[in-house]
Amino acid sequence: MKGLAVSLSEPDMQNNFKILMNHIEMMFDTRSEGLLKMYSDMETQVIMAPASSREHYHNAFPGGYLDHILRVLEFSFKVFETWKACGIELDFTPEELAFVAIHHDLGKIGLPIENGDRYIWCQSDWHRKNQGKIYEPNPNIPFMHVQDMSLFLLQKYNIPMTFNETLGIKLHDGLYEEANDSYYLARSLDSELRTYLPMVVHQADLLASRFEKDRWLKASGKTPKPYKG
């Protein structure tokens, strides 16, 4: 949209959706039919959704969601290879990694209903100019945490998930989400997470978000100068 430091053209947004659908067909053999149905039902929402609501977060522009998802998918496999190179024995499959990377933020697109976008354009010029609030929550959508909405949408379309995948989606925000404390801050060996999948995707998500924020900082001319003490 006009005035945004970073934006995507309509052909780029359409192409990202095609890339996503190709990944779905190639990576999830037995689950592809249900996933393709879900994404087809919400095609416009998936194509147009932002990744966040404020410009100083990351990818707060139309198409920002898919741009972010495809980057997290790419970075997840890079983090996966880094962990392996460090000698850590990983306990999940490449399909599980791809599934969580693609669907970790699924709840950001909203619900498959009329006017069901999770985020709508902020109507206040003042908030956009002074607070960078590009989008605001859609009052048509009941409040639900993104990860919970993601799991809801997948079960709504009868998409089966492994135990690892469920934890990966639920816990991908790491300790940024207070509700995850009991999973990450285990007080006994038996209560520790038994999969590294949430941690790998969390790191990929952080890297992607940092890349996207730095891109916005440079495009908007707001890159902070380093401290020279």
PDB file of C-alpha atoms in Angstrom, residues 30-199:
ATOM      1  CA  THR A  30      -1.069 -37.985   2.652  1.00  0.00           C
ATOM      2  CA  ARG A  31      -2.186 -34.609   4.000  1.00  0.00           C
ATOM      3  CA  SER A  32      -1.978 -32.499   0.881  1.00  0.00           C
ATOM      4  CA  GLU A  33      -5.651 -32.842  -0.094  1.00  0.00           C
ATOM      5  CA  GLY A  34      -6.955 -31.397   3.168  1.00  0.00           C
ATOM      6  CA  LEU A  35      -4.310 -28.682   3.250  1.00  0.00           C
ATOM      7  CA  LEU A  36      -4.981 -27.630  -0.332  1.00  0.00           C
ATOM      8  CA  LYS A  37      -8.687 -27.417   0.500  1.00  0.00           C
ATOM      9  CA  MET A  38      -7.989 -25.212   3.524  1.00  0.00           C
ATOM     10  CA  TYR A  39      -5.736 -22.846   1.607  1.00  0.00           C
ATOM     11  CA  SER A  40      -8.102 -22.695  -1.362  1.00  0.00           C
ATOM     12  CA  ASP A  41     -11.003 -21.764   0.929  1.00  0.00           C
ATOM     13  CA  MET A  42      -8.979 -18.873   2.355  1.00  0.00           C
ATOM     14  CA  GLU A  43      -6.858 -18.011  -0.683  1.00  0.00           C
ATOM     15  CA  THR A  44      -7.435 -14.245  -0.636  1.00  0.00           C
ATOM     16  CA  GLN A  45      -6.849 -14.048   3.110  1.00  0.00           C
ATOM     17  CA  VAL A  46      -3.631 -16.058   2.855  1.00  0.00           C
ATOM     18  CA  ILE A  47      -2.350 -13.915  -0.019  1.00  0.00           C
ATOM     19  CA  MET A  48      -3.208 -10.564   1.580  1.00  0.00           C
ATOM     20  CA  ALA A  49      -2.517 -11.151   5.285  1.00  0.00           C
ATOM     21  CA  PRO A  50       0.272  -9.220   7.032  1.00  0.00           C
ATOM     22  CA  ALA A  51       2.678 -10.958   9.397  1.00  0.00           C
ATOM     23  CA  SER A  52       2.117  -8.384  12.159  1.00  0.00           C
ATOM     24  CA  SER A  53       0.105  -5.268  12.922  1.00  0.00           C
ATOM     25  CA  ARG A  54       2.820  -2.635  13.475  1.00  0.00           C
ATOM     26  CA  GLU A  55       5.469  -1.548  11.009  1.00  0.00           C
ATOM     27  CA  HIS A  56       8.295  -1.805  13.566  1.00  0.00           C
ATOM     28  CA  TYR A  57       7.473  -5.464  14.260  1.00  0.00           C
ATOM     29  CA  HIS A  58       7.914  -7.320  10.961  1.00  0.00           C
ATOM     30  CA  ASN A  59       6.199  -7.555   7.586  1.00  0.00           C
ATOM     31  CA  ALA A  60       3.224  -5.341   8.452  1.00  0.00           C
ATOM     32  CA  PHE A  61       2.065  -5.035   4.863  1.00  0.00           C
ATOM     33  CA  PRO A  62      -0.253  -6.925   2.482  1.00  0.00           C
ATOM     34  CA  GLY A  63       1.372 -10.237   1.618  1.00  0.00           C
ATOM     35  CA  GLY A  64       3.730 -10.012   4.577  1.00  0.00           C
ATOM     36  CA  TYR A  65       2.392 -13.217   6.110  1.00  0.00           C
ATOM     37  CA  LEU A  66       3.295 -15.480   3.192  1.00  0.00           C
ATOM     38  CA  ASP A  67       6.614 -13.715   2.652  1.00  0.00           C
ATOM     39  CA  HIS A  68       7.403 -14.512   6.290  1.00  0.00           C
ATOM     40  CA  ILE A  69       6.175 -18.120   6.142  1.00  0.00           C
ATOM     41  CA  LEU A  70       8.305 -18.968   3.119  1.00  0.00           C
ATOM     42  CA  ARG A  71      11.346 -17.412   4.795  1.00  0.00           C
ATOM     43  CA  VAL A  72      10.785 -19.346   8.033  1.00  0.00           C
ATOM     44  CA  LEU A  73      10.532 -22.538   5.991  1.00  0.00           C
ATOM     45  CA  GLU A  74      13.859 -21.796   4.308  1.00  0.00           C
ATOM     46  CA  PHE A  75      15.567 -20.768   7.541  1.00  0.00           C
ATOM     47  CA  SER A  76      14.204 -23.784   9.456  1.00  0.00           C
ATOM     48  CA  PHE A  77      16.171 -26.170   7.286  1.00  0.00           C
ATOM     49  CA  LYS A  78      19.280 -23.995   7.634  1.00  0.00           C
ATOM     50  CA  VAL A  79      18.925 -24.072  11.431  1.00  0.00           C
ATOM     51  CA  PHE A  80      18.262 -27.830  11.212  1.00  0.00           C
ATOM     52  CA  GLU A  81      21.557 -28.341   9.366  1.00  0.00           C
ATOM     53  CA  THR A  82      23.400 -26.106  11.847  1.00  0.00           C
ATOM     54  CA  TRP A  83      22.161 -28.145  14.799  1.00  0.00           C
ATOM     55  CA  LYS A  84      23.216 -31.371  13.063  1.00  0.00           C
ATOM     56  CA  ALA A  85      26.647 -29.912  12.251  1.00  0.00           C
ATOM     57  CA  CYS A  86      27.035 -29.123  15.960  1.00  0.00           C
ATOM     58  CA  GLY A  87      26.547 -32.805  16.768  1.00  0.00           C
ATOM     59  CA  ILE A  88      23.024 -32.600  18.174  1.00  0.00           C
ATOM     60  CA  GLU A  89      20.891 -35.632  17.402  1.00  0.00           C
ATOM     61  CA  LEU A  90      17.540 -34.350  16.175  1.00  0.00           C
ATOM     62  CA  ASP A  91      14.425 -36.354  16.890  1.00  0.00           C
ATOM     63  CA  PHE A  92      11.948 -35.235  14.215  1.00  0.00           C
ATOM     64  CA  THR A  93      11.473 -35.722  10.501  1.00  0.00           C
ATOM     65  CA  PRO A  94      11.973 -33.176   7.701  1.00  0.00           C
ATOM     66  CA  GLU A  95       8.215 -33.392   7.037  1.00  0.00           C
ATOM     67  CA  GLU A  96       7.457 -32.460  10.644  1.00  0.00           C
ATOM     68  CA  LEU A  97       9.880 -29.540  10.398  1.00  0.00           C
ATOM     69  CA  ALA A  98       8.280 -28.284   7.175  1.00  0.00           C
ATOM     70  CA  PHE A  99       4.756 -28.709   8.578  1.00  0.00           C
ATOM     71  CA  VAL A 100       5.475 -26.600  11.654  1.00  0.00           C
ATOM     72  CA  ALA A 101       7.429 -23.966   9.720  1.00  0.00           C
ATOM     73  CA  ILE A 102       4.574 -23.496   7.255  1.00  0.00           C
ATOM     74  CA  HIS A 103       1.779 -23.517   9.835  1.00  0.00           C
ATOM     75  CA  HIS A 104       3.323 -21.928  12.939  1.00  0.00           C
ATOM     76  CA  ASP A 105       1.534 -18.600  12.277  1.00  0.00           C
ATOM     77  CA  LEU A 106      -1.516 -19.957  10.455  1.00  0.00           C
ATOM     78  CA  GLY A 107      -3.866 -18.258  12.924  1.00  0.00           C
ATOM     79  CA  LYS A 108      -2.766 -14.849  11.600  1.00  0.00           C
ATOM     80  CA  ILE A 109      -4.936 -15.266   8.507  1.00  0.00           C
ATOM     81  CA  GLY A 110      -8.158 -15.388  10.544  1.00  0.00           C
ATOM     82  CA  LEU A 111     -11.164 -17.640   9.977  1.00  0.00           C
ATOM     83  CA  PRO A 112     -12.839 -19.019   6.817  1.00  0.00           C
ATOM     84  CA  ILE A 113     -15.890 -16.791   7.186  1.00  0.00           C
ATOM     85  CA  GLU A 114     -17.079 -13.606   5.510  1.00  0.00           C
ATOM     86  CA  ASN A 115     -14.936 -10.667   6.651  1.00  0.00           C
ATOM     87  CA  GLY A 116     -12.833 -13.166   8.550  1.00  0.00           C
ATOM     88  CA  ASP A 117      -9.397 -11.532   8.295  1.00  0.00           C
ATOM     89  CA  ARG A 118      -7.570 -11.488  11.634  1.00  0.00           C
ATOM     90  CA  TYR A 119      -6.198  -8.016  10.911  1.00  0.00           C
ATOM     91  CA  ILE A 120      -7.910  -5.084   9.214  1.00  0.00           C
ATOM     92  CA  TRP A 121      -6.448  -1.783   8.009  1.00  0.00           C
ATOM     93  CA  CYS A 122      -6.153   0.734  10.846  1.00  0.00           C
ATOM     94  CA  GLN A 123      -8.574   3.583  10.183  1.00  0.00           C
ATOM     95  CA  SER A 124      -6.730   6.111  12.355  1.00  0.00           C
ATOM     96  CA  ASP A 125      -4.224   8.263  10.460  1.00  0.00           C
ATOM     97  CA  TRP A 126      -2.777   9.389  13.786  1.00  0.00           C
ATOM     98  CA  HIS A 127      -2.050   5.849  14.968  1.00  0.00           C
ATOM     99  CA  ARG A 128      -0.504   4.890  11.637  1.00  0.00           C
ATOM    100  CA  LYS A 129       1.757   7.954  11.552  1.00  0.00           C
ATOM    101  CA  ASN A 130       2.669   8.181  15.227  1.00  0.00           C
ATOM    102  CA  GLN A 131       2.608   4.595  16.445  1.00  0.00           C
ATOM    103  CA  GLY A 132       3.220   2.636  13.259  1.00  0.00           C
ATOM    104  CA  LYS A 133      -0.063   0.811  13.812  1.00  0.00           C
ATOM    105  CA  ILE A 134      -0.795  -0.310  10.260  1.00  0.00           C
ATOM    106  CA  TYR A 135      -3.403  -2.917  11.177  1.00  0.00           C
ATOM    107  CA  GLU A 136      -5.755  -3.544  14.085  1.00  0.00           C
ATOM    108  CA  PRO A 137      -7.637  -6.627  15.298  1.00  0.00           C
ATOM    109  CA  ASN A 138     -10.795  -7.470  13.387  1.00  0.00           C
ATOM    110  CA  PRO A 139     -13.774  -7.179  15.786  1.00  0.00           C
ATOM    111  CA  ASN A 140     -15.517  -9.960  13.823  1.00  0.00           C
ATOM    112  CA  ILE A 141     -12.920 -12.455  15.103  1.00  0.00           C
ATOM    113  CA  PRO A 142     -13.144 -13.633  18.727  1.00  0.00           C
ATOM    114  CA  PHE A 143      -9.852 -13.330  20.602  1.00  0.00           C
ATOM    115  CA  MET A 144      -7.636 -16.381  20.488  1.00  0.00           C
ATOM    116  CA  HIS A 145      -3.843 -16.649  20.626  1.00  0.00           C
ATOM    117  CA  VAL A 146      -2.297 -17.141  17.196  1.00  0.00           C
ATOM    118  CA  GLN A 147      -0.913 -20.599  17.972  1.00  0.00           C
ATOM    119  CA  ASP A 148      -4.283 -21.762  19.304  1.00  0.00           C
ATOM    120  CA  MET A 149      -6.054 -20.411  16.224  1.00  0.00           C
ATOM    121  CA  SER A 150      -3.510 -22.241  14.078  1.00  0.00           C
ATOM    122  CA  LEU A 151      -4.293 -25.552  15.760  1.00  0.00           C
ATOM    123  CA  PHE A 152      -8.034 -24.836  15.551  1.00  0.00           C
ATOM    124  CA  LEU A 153      -7.888 -24.260  11.794  1.00  0.00           C
ATOM    125  CA  LEU A 154      -5.908 -27.442  11.204  1.00  0.00           C
ATOM    126  CA  GLN A 155      -8.351 -29.562  13.201  1.00  0.00           C
ATOM    127  CA  LYS A 156     -11.300 -27.838  11.521  1.00  0.00           C
ATOM    128  CA  TYR A 157     -10.039 -29.178   8.201  1.00  0.00           C
ATOM    129  CA  ASN A 158      -9.285 -32.583   9.727  1.00  0.00           C
ATOM    130  CA  ILE A 159      -5.557 -32.256   9.147  1.00  0.00           C
ATOM    131  CA  PRO A 160      -3.788 -34.907  11.274  1.00  0.00           C
ATOM    132  CA  MET A 161      -0.743 -33.800  13.240  1.00  0.00           C
ATOM    133  CA  THR A 162       1.968 -35.675  15.059  1.00  0.00           C
ATOM    134  CA  PHE A 163       2.691 -35.009  18.719  1.00  0.00           C
ATOM    135  CA  ASN A 164       5.904 -33.202  17.712  1.00  0.00           C
ATOM    136  CA  GLU A 165       4.036 -31.001  15.233  1.00  0.00           C
ATOM    137  CA  THR A 166       1.431 -30.023  17.811  1.00  0.00           C
ATOM    138  CA  LEU A 167       4.120 -28.965  20.267  1.00  0.00           C
ATOM    139  CA  GLY A 168       6.078 -27.226  17.517  1.00  0.00           C
ATOM    140  CA  ILE A 169       3.146 -24.997  16.580  1.00  0.00           C
ATOM    141  CA  LYS A 170       2.037 -24.382  20.152  1.00  0.00           C
ATOM    142  CA  LEU A 171       5.519 -23.513  21.451  1.00  0.00           C
ATOM    143  CA  HIS A 172       7.146 -21.809  18.465  1.00  0.00           C
ATOM    144  CA  ASP A 173       7.244 -18.421  20.263  1.00  0.00           C
ATOM    145  CA  GLY A 174       9.603 -19.841  22.888  1.00  0.00           C
ATOM    146  CA  LEU A 175       9.824 -17.842  26.106  1.00  0.00           C
ATOM    147  CA  TYR A 176       8.322 -14.746  24.465  1.00  0.00           C
ATOM    148  CA  GLU A 177       4.998 -16.408  25.349  1.00  0.00           C
ATOM    149  CA  GLU A 178       4.543 -16.671  29.118  1.00  0.00           C
ATOM    150  CA  ALA A 179       2.240 -19.674  28.735  1.00  0.00           C
ATOM    151  CA  ASN A 180       5.227 -21.644  27.391  1.00  0.00           C
ATOM    152  CA  ASP A 181       7.251 -21.330  30.600  1.00  0.00           C
ATOM    153  CA  SER A 182       6.166 -24.686  31.983  1.00  0.00           C
ATOM    154  CA  TYR A 183       7.397 -26.407  28.812  1.00  0.00           C
ATOM    155  CA  TYR A 184      10.753 -24.666  28.467  1.00  0.00           C
ATOM    156  CA  LEU A 185      11.637 -24.182  32.149  1.00  0.00           C
ATOM    157  CA  ALA A 186      11.376 -27.810  33.218  1.00  0.00           C
ATOM    158  CA  ARG A 187      12.120 -28.595  36.824  1.00  0.00           C
ATOM    159  CA  SER A 188      12.743 -32.298  36.337  1.00  0.00           C
ATOM    160  CA  LEU A 189      14.107 -34.595  33.661  1.00  0.00           C
ATOM    161  CA  ASP A 190      10.702 -36.206  33.137  1.00  0.00           C
ATOM    162  CA  SER A 191       9.015 -32.863  32.459  1.00  0.00           C
ATOM    163  CA  GLU A 192      11.553 -31.620  29.913  1.00  0.00           C
ATOM    164  CA  LEU A 193      10.553 -31.195  26.288  1.00  0.00           C
ATOM    165  CA  ARG A 194      11.258 -34.438  24.451  1.00  0.00           C
ATOM    166  CA  THR A 195      11.620 -32.842  21.048  1.00  0.00           C
ATOM    167  CA  TYR A 196      13.859 -30.078  19.745  1.00  0.00           C
ATOM    168  CA  LEU A 197      11.374 -29.184  17.016  1.00  0.00           C
ATOM    169  CA  PRO A 198       9.854 -26.117  18.777  1.00  0.00           C
ATOM    170  CA  MET A 199      13.347 -24.737  19.454  1.00  0.00           C
TER     171      MET A 199
END
